[in-house]
Tab-separated table of C-alpha atoms in Angstrom:
chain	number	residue	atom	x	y	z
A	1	UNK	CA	19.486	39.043	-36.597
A	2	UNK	CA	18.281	39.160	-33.108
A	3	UNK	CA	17.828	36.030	-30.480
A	4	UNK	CA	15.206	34.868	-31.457
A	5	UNK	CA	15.909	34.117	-35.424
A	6	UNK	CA	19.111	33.113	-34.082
A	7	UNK	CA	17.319	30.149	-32.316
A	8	UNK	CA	14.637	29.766	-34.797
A	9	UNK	CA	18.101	29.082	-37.327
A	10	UNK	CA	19.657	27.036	-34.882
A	11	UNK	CA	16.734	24.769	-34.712
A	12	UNK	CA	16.771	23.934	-38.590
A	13	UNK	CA	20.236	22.207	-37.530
A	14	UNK	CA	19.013	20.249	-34.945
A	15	UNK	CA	15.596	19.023	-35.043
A	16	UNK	CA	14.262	16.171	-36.802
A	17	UNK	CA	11.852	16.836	-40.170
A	18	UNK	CA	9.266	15.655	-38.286
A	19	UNK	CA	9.533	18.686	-35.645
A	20	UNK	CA	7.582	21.556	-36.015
A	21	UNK	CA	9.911	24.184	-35.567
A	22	UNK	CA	8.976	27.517	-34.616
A	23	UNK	CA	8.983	30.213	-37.526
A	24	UNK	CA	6.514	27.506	-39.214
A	25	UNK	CA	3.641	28.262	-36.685
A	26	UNK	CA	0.688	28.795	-38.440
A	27	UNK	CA	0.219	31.939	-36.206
A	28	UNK	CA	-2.169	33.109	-33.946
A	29	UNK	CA	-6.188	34.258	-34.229
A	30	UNK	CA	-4.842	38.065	-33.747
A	31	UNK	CA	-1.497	38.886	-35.210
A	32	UNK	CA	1.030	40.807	-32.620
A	33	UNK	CA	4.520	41.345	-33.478
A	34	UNK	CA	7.067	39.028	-32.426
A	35	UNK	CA	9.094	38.669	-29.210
A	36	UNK	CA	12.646	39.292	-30.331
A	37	UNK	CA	14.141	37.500	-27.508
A	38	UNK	CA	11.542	34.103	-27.503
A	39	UNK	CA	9.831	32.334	-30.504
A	40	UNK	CA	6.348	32.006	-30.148
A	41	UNK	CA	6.331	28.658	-28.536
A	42	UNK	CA	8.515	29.668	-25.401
A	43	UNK	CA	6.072	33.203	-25.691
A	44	UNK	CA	3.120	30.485	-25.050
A	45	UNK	CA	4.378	28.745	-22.522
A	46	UNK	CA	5.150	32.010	-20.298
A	47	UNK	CA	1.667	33.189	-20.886
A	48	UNK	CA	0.700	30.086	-19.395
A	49	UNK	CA	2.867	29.872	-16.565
A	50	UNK	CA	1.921	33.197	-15.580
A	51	UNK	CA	-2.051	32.538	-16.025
A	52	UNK	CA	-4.260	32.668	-13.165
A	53	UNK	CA	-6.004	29.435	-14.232
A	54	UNK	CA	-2.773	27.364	-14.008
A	55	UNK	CA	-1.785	28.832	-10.290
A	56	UNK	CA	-4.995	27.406	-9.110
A	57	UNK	CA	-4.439	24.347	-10.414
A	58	UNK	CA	-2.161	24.028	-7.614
A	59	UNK	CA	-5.821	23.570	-5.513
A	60	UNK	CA	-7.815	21.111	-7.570
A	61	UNK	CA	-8.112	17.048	-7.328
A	62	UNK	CA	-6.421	15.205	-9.021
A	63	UNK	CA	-7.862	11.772	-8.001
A	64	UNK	CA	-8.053	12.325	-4.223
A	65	UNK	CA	-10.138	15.505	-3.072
A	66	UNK	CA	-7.925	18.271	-1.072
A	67	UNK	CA	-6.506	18.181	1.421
A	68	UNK	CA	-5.627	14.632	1.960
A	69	UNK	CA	-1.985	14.496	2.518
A	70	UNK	CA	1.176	17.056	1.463
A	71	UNK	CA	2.416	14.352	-0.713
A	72	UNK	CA	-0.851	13.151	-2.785
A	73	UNK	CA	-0.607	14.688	-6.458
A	74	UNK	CA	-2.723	17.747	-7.549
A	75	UNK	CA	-3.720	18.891	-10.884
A	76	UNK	CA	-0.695	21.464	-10.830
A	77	UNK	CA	2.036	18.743	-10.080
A	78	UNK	CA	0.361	16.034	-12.752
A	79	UNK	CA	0.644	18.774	-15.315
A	80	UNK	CA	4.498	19.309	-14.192
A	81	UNK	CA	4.910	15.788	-14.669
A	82	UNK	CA	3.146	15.532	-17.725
A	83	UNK	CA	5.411	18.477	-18.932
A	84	UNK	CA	8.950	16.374	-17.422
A	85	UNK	CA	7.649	13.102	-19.549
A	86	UNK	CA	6.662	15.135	-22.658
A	87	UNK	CA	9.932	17.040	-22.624
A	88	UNK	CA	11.945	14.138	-22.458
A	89	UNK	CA	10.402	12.344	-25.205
A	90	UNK	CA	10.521	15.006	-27.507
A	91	UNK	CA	14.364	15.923	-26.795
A	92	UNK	CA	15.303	12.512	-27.163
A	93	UNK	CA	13.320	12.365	-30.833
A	94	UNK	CA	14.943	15.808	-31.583
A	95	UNK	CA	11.759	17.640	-31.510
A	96	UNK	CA	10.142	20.757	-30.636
A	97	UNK	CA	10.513	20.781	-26.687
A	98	UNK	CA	9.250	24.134	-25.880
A	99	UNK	CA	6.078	23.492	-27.675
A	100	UNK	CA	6.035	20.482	-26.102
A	101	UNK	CA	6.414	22.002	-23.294
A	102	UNK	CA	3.518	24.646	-23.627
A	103	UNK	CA	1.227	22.301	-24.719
A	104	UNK	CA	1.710	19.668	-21.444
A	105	UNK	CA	1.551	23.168	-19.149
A	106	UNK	CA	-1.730	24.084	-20.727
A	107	UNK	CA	-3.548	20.836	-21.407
A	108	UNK	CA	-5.916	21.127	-18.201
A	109	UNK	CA	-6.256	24.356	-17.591
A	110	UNK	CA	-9.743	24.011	-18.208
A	111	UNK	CA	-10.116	20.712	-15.405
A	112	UNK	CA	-12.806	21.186	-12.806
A	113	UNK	CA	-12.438	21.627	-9.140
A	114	UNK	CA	-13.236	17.815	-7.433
A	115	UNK	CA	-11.875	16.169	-10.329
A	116	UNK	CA	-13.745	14.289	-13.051
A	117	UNK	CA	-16.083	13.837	-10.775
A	118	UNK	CA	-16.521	17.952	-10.843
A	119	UNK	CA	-16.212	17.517	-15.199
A	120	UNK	CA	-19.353	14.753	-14.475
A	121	UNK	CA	-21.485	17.299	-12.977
A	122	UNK	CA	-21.217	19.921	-15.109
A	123	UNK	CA	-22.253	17.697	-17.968
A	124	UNK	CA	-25.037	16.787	-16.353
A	125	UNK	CA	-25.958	20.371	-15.388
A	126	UNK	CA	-24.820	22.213	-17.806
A	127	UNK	CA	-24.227	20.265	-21.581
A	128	UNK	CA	-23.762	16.454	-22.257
A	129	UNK	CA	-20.277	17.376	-24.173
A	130	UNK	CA	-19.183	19.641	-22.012
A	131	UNK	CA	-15.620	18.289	-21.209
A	132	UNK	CA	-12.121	19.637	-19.900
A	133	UNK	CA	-10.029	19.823	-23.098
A	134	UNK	CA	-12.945	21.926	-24.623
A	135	UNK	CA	-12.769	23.474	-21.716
A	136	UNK	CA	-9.159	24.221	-21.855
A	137	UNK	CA	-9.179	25.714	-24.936
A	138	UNK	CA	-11.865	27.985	-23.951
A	139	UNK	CA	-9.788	29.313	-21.023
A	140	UNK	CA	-7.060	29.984	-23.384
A	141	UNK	CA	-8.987	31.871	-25.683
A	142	UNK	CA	-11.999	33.230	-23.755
A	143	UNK	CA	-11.531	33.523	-20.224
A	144	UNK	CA	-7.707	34.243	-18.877
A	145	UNK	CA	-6.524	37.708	-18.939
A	146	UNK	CA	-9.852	38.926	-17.945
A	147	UNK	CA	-12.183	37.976	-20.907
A	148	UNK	CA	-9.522	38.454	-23.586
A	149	UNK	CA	-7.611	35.030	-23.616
A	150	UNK	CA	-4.077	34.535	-23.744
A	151	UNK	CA	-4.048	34.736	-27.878
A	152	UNK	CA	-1.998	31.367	-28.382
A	153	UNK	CA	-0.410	29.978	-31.533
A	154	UNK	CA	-2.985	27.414	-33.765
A	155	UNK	CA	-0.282	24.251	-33.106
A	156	UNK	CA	-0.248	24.785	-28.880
A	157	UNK	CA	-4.606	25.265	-29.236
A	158	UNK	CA	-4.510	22.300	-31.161
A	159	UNK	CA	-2.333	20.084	-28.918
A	160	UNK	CA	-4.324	21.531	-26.136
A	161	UNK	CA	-7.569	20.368	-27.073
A	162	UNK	CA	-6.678	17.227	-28.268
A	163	UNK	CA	-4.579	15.952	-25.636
A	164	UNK	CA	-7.366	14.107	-24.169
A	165	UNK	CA	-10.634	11.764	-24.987
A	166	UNK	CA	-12.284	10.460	-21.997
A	167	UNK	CA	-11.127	6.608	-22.281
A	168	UNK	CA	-10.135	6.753	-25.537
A	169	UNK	CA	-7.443	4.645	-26.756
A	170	UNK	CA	-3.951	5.566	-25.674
A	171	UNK	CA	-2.815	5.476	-29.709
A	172	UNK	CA	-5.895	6.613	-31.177
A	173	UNK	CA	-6.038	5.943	-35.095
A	174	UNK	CA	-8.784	7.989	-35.541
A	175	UNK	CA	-7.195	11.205	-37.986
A	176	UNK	CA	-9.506	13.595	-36.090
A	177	UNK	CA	-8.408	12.610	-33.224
A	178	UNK	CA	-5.295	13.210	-33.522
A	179	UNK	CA	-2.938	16.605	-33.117
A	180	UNK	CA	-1.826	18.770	-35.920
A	181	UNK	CA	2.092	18.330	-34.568
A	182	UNK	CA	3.983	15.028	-33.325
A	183	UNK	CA	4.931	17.497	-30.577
A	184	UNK	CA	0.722	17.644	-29.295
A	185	UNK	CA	0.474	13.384	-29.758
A	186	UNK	CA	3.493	13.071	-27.299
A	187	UNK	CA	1.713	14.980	-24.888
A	188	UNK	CA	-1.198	12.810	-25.167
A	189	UNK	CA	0.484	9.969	-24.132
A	190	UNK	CA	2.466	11.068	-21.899
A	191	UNK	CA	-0.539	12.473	-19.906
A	192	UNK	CA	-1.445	8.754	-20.215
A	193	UNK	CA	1.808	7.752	-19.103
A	194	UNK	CA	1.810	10.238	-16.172
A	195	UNK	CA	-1.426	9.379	-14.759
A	196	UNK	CA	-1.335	5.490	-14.698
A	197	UNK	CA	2.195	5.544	-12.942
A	198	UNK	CA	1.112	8.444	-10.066
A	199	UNK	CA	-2.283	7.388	-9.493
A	200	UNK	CA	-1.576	4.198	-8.991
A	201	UNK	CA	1.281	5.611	-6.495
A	202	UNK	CA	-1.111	7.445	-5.038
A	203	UNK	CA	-3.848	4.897	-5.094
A	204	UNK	CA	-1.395	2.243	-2.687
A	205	UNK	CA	-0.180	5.482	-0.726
A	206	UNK	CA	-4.038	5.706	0.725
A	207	UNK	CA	-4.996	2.406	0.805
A	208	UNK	CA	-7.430	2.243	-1.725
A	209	UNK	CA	-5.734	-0.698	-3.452
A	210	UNK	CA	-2.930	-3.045	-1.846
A	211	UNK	CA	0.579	-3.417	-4.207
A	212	UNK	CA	-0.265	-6.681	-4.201
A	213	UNK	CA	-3.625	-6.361	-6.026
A	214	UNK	CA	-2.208	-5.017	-8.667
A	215	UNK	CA	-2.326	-7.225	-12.167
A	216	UNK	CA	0.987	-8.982	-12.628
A	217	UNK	CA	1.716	-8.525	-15.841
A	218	UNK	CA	2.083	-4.795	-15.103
A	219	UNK	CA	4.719	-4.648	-12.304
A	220	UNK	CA	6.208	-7.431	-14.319
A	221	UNK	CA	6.248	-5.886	-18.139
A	222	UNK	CA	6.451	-1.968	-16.681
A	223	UNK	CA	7.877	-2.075	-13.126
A	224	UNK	CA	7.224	-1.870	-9.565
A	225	UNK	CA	8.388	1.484	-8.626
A	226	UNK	CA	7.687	4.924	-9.862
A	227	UNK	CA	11.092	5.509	-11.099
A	228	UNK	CA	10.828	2.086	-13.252
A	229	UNK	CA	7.326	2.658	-14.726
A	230	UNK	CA	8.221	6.265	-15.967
A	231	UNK	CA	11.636	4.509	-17.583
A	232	UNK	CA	9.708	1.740	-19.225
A	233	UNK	CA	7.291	3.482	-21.027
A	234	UNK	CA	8.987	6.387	-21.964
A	235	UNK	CA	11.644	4.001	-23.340
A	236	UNK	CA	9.230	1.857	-25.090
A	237	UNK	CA	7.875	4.534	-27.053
A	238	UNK	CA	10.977	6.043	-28.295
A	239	UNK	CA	12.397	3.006	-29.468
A	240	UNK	CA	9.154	1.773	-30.835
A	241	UNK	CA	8.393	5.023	-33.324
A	242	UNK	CA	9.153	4.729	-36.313
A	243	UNK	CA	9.218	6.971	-39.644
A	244	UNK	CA	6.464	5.792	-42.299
A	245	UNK	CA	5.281	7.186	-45.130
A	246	UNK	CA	7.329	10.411	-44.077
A	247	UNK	CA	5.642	10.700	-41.083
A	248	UNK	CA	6.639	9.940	-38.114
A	249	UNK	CA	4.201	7.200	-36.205
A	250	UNK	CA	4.538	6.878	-32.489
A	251	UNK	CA	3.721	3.557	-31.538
A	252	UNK	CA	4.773	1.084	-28.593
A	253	UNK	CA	5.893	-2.336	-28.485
A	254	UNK	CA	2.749	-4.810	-28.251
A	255	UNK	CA	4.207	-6.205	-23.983
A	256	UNK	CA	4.094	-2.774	-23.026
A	257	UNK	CA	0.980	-1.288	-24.872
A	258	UNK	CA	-0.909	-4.273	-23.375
A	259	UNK	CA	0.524	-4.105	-19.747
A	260	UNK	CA	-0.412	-0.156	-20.192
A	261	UNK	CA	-3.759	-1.078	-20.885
A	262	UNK	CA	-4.712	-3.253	-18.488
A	263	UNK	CA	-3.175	-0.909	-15.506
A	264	UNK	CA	-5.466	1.672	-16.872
A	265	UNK	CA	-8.645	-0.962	-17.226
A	266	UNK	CA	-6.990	-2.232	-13.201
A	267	UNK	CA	-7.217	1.508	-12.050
A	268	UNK	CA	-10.421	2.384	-13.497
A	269	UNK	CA	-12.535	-0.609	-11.804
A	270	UNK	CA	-10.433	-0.547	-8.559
A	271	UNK	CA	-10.171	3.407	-8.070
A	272	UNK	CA	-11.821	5.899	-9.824
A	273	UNK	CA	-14.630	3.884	-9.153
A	274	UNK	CA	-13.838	2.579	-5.989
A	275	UNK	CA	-16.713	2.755	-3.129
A	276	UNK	CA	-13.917	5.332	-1.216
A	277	UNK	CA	-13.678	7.812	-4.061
A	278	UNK	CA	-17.198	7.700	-5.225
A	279	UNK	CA	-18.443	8.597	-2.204
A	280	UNK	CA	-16.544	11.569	-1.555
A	281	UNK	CA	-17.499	12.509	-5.555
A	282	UNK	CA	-20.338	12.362	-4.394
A	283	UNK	CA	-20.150	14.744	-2.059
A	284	UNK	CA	-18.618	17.057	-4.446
A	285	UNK	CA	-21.690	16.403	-6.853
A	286	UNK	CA	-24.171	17.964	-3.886
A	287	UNK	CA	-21.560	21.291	-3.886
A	288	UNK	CA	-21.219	22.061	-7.292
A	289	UNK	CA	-24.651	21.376	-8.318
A	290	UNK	CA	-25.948	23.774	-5.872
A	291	UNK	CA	-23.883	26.465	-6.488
A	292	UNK	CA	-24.802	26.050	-10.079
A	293	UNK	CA	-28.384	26.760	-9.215
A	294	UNK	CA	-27.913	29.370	-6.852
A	295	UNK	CA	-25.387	31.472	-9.191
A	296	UNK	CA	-28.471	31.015	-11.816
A	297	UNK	CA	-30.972	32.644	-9.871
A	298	UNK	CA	-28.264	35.388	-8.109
A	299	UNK	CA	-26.922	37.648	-10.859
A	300	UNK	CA	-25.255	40.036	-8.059
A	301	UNK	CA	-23.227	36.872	-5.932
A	302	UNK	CA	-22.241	35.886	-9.530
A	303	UNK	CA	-20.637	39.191	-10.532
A	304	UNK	CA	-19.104	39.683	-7.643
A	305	UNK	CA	-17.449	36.449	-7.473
A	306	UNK	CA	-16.518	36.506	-10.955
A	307	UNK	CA	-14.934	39.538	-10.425
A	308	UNK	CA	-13.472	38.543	-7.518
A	309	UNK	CA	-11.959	35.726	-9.594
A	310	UNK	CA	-10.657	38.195	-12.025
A	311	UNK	CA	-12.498	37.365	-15.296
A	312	UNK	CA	-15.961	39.420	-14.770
A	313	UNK	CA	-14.377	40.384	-18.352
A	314	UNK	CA	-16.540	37.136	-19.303
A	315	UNK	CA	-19.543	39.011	-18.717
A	316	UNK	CA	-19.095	41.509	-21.761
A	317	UNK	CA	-18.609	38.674	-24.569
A	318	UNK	CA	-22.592	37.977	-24.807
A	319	UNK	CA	-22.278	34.344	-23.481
A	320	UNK	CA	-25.539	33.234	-21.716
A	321	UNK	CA	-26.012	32.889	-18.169
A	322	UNK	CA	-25.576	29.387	-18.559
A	323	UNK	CA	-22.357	29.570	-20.315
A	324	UNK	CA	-20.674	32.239	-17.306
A	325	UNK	CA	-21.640	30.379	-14.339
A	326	UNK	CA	-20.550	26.834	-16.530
A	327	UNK	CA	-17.192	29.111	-16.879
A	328	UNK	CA	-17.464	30.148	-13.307
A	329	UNK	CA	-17.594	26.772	-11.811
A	330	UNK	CA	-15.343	24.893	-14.161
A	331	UNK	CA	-12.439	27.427	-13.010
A	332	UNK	CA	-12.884	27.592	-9.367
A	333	UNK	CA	-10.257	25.033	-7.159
A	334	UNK	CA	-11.614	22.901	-4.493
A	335	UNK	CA	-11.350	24.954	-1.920
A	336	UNK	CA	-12.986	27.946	-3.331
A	337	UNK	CA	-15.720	25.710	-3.729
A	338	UNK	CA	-16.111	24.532	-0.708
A	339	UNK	CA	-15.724	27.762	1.270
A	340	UNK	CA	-17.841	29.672	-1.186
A	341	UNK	CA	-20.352	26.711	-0.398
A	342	UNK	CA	-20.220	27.325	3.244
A	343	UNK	CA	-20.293	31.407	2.948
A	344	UNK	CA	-23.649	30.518	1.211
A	345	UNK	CA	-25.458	27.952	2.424
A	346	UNK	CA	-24.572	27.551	6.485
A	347	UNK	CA	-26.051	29.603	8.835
A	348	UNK	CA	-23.775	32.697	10.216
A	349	UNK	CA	-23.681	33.204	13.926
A	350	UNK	CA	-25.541	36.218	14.993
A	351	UNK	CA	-23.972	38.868	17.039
């Protein structure tokens, strides 16, 4: 018996019914032997910490555009803290945590440069549904390791592309909305949970919104600090699951689930939408959109760049034009964007 059955028998001890435990994955699209050291959860979430598209995560917006300030979050340290808040919901229900884990790391891989604001564009530009979780699934499979994809198991896909709807509800009850594993749902709350408690931190950090604006019942119900928002909610939902029908149903107490709500309704009107952000989305609209159009009419700048990138492997899987530079765009960080902007459209100094 090597390590990894060892662990994969040692998690039949420990983890609840409810867990999906890891010599029941459903497998991947193209069958490779096994890692006899890691089961094929922990195998995912390497591939994924080692993927160019989550190191340049490390250089796209979160809410505020980069640079702003050392200490405003990115994509790459929401995702850790997605990861942090998944992980400790899941070891506390005696679940799967490292395909917890790999689903939280990979859930925006796909996530434009500037933001939402850069996922608004392209579905203007490009397709109406385009959106990041497709997106991130499509990086996954199609476009890391150079065209090839990183050949993930069906449960960490699934959590992957499901972790998000736009402003869905936080508990959807919609079946098809859901993940296939309890281990994918937690991480769509907890990105939920992560993103209400550090953009608002954020949000008062810059002066977009005062402490003091924000709605009452939420610093009263889920805290004032960082530290006692995080507590609250993951402590809410742990306590308010429950097993039904042999399932397990995550679900939070009514105080909470409505303070919740109307922080994310609070942040919505008063920052993502704020006159501040907009106009700097805006901004970011001008940039993308024109590099979209220039990339359509310049085959040549396109495969360079995309080679340049390391995935002008995209080019051999028969995807239109369209479909590269949509691939192209939604992958670069902010930075790339802008300087690739510049490179192109300001006049060079002559010599």
């Amino acid at each position: 018996m090597n390590i990894r059955e060892q662990f994969e028998k040692r998690e039949k001890n420990f983890m609840s019914p409810f867990g999906c435990q890891s010599a029941q994955s459903r497998g991947r699209q193209q069958p490779e032997e096994p890692c006899p050291i890691r089961t094929a959860f922990q195998v995912d979430r390497d591939r994924i910490v080692y993927s160019n598209a989550f190191r340049r995560l490390k250089h796209k917006t979160q809410v505020f555009l980069n640079p702003l300030g050392d200490e405003y979050r990115t994509r790459l340290t929401h995702t850790l803290e997605v990861a942090q808040i998944a992980r400790t919901i899941a070891r506390a229900m005696l679940l799967n945590e490292d395909l917890t884990e790999a689903i939280a790391l990979g859930h925006d891989l796909g996530h434009t440069p500037f933001g939402h604001g850069g996922e608004a564009v392209l579905q203007e530009i490009y397709a109406p549904d385009f959106s990041h979780h497709k997106q991130s699934l499509r990086v996954v499979d199609v476009i890391e390791n150079n065209g090839s994809g990183l050949n993930l198991t069906r449960e960490v896909r699934d959590g992957i592309v499901k972790h998000s709807k736009g402003y869905g509800k936080i508990l959807p009850d919609d079946p098809d909305e859901l993940a296939c594993t309890i281990e994918g749902r937690i991480v769509r709350i907890s990105d939920i949970m992560a993103y209400l408690n550090h953009d608002l931190d954020d949000a008062i950090r810059s002066g977009v919104i005062r402490e003091s604006q924000v709605p009452a019942v939420c610093t009263r119900v889920i805290g004032r600090t960082h530290q006692e928002r995080a507590i609250t909610m993951i402590r809410d939902l742990i306590f308010s699951s429950r097993a039904e029908n042999g399932e397990l149903l995550l679900d939070m107490s009514g105080q909470v689930f409505d303070a919740m709500t109307t922080l994310r309704a609070f942040l919505y009107e008063n920052v993502y939408r704020s006159i501040r952000v907009h106009r700097e989305f805006v901004k970011a609209k001008k940039i993308l959109s024109e590099l979209y159009a220039y990339l359509m009419e310049n085959e040549g700048v396109l495969e360079k760049e995309l080679k340049r990138m390391g995935i002008d492997g995209c080019l051999e899987n028969g995807d239109p034009r369209e479909r590269v530079v949509c691939d192209f765009i939604a992958s670069i960080t902010d930075r790339y964007a802008l300087g690739l902007y510049e490179k192109i459209f300001f006049p060079s100094p002559t010599v």
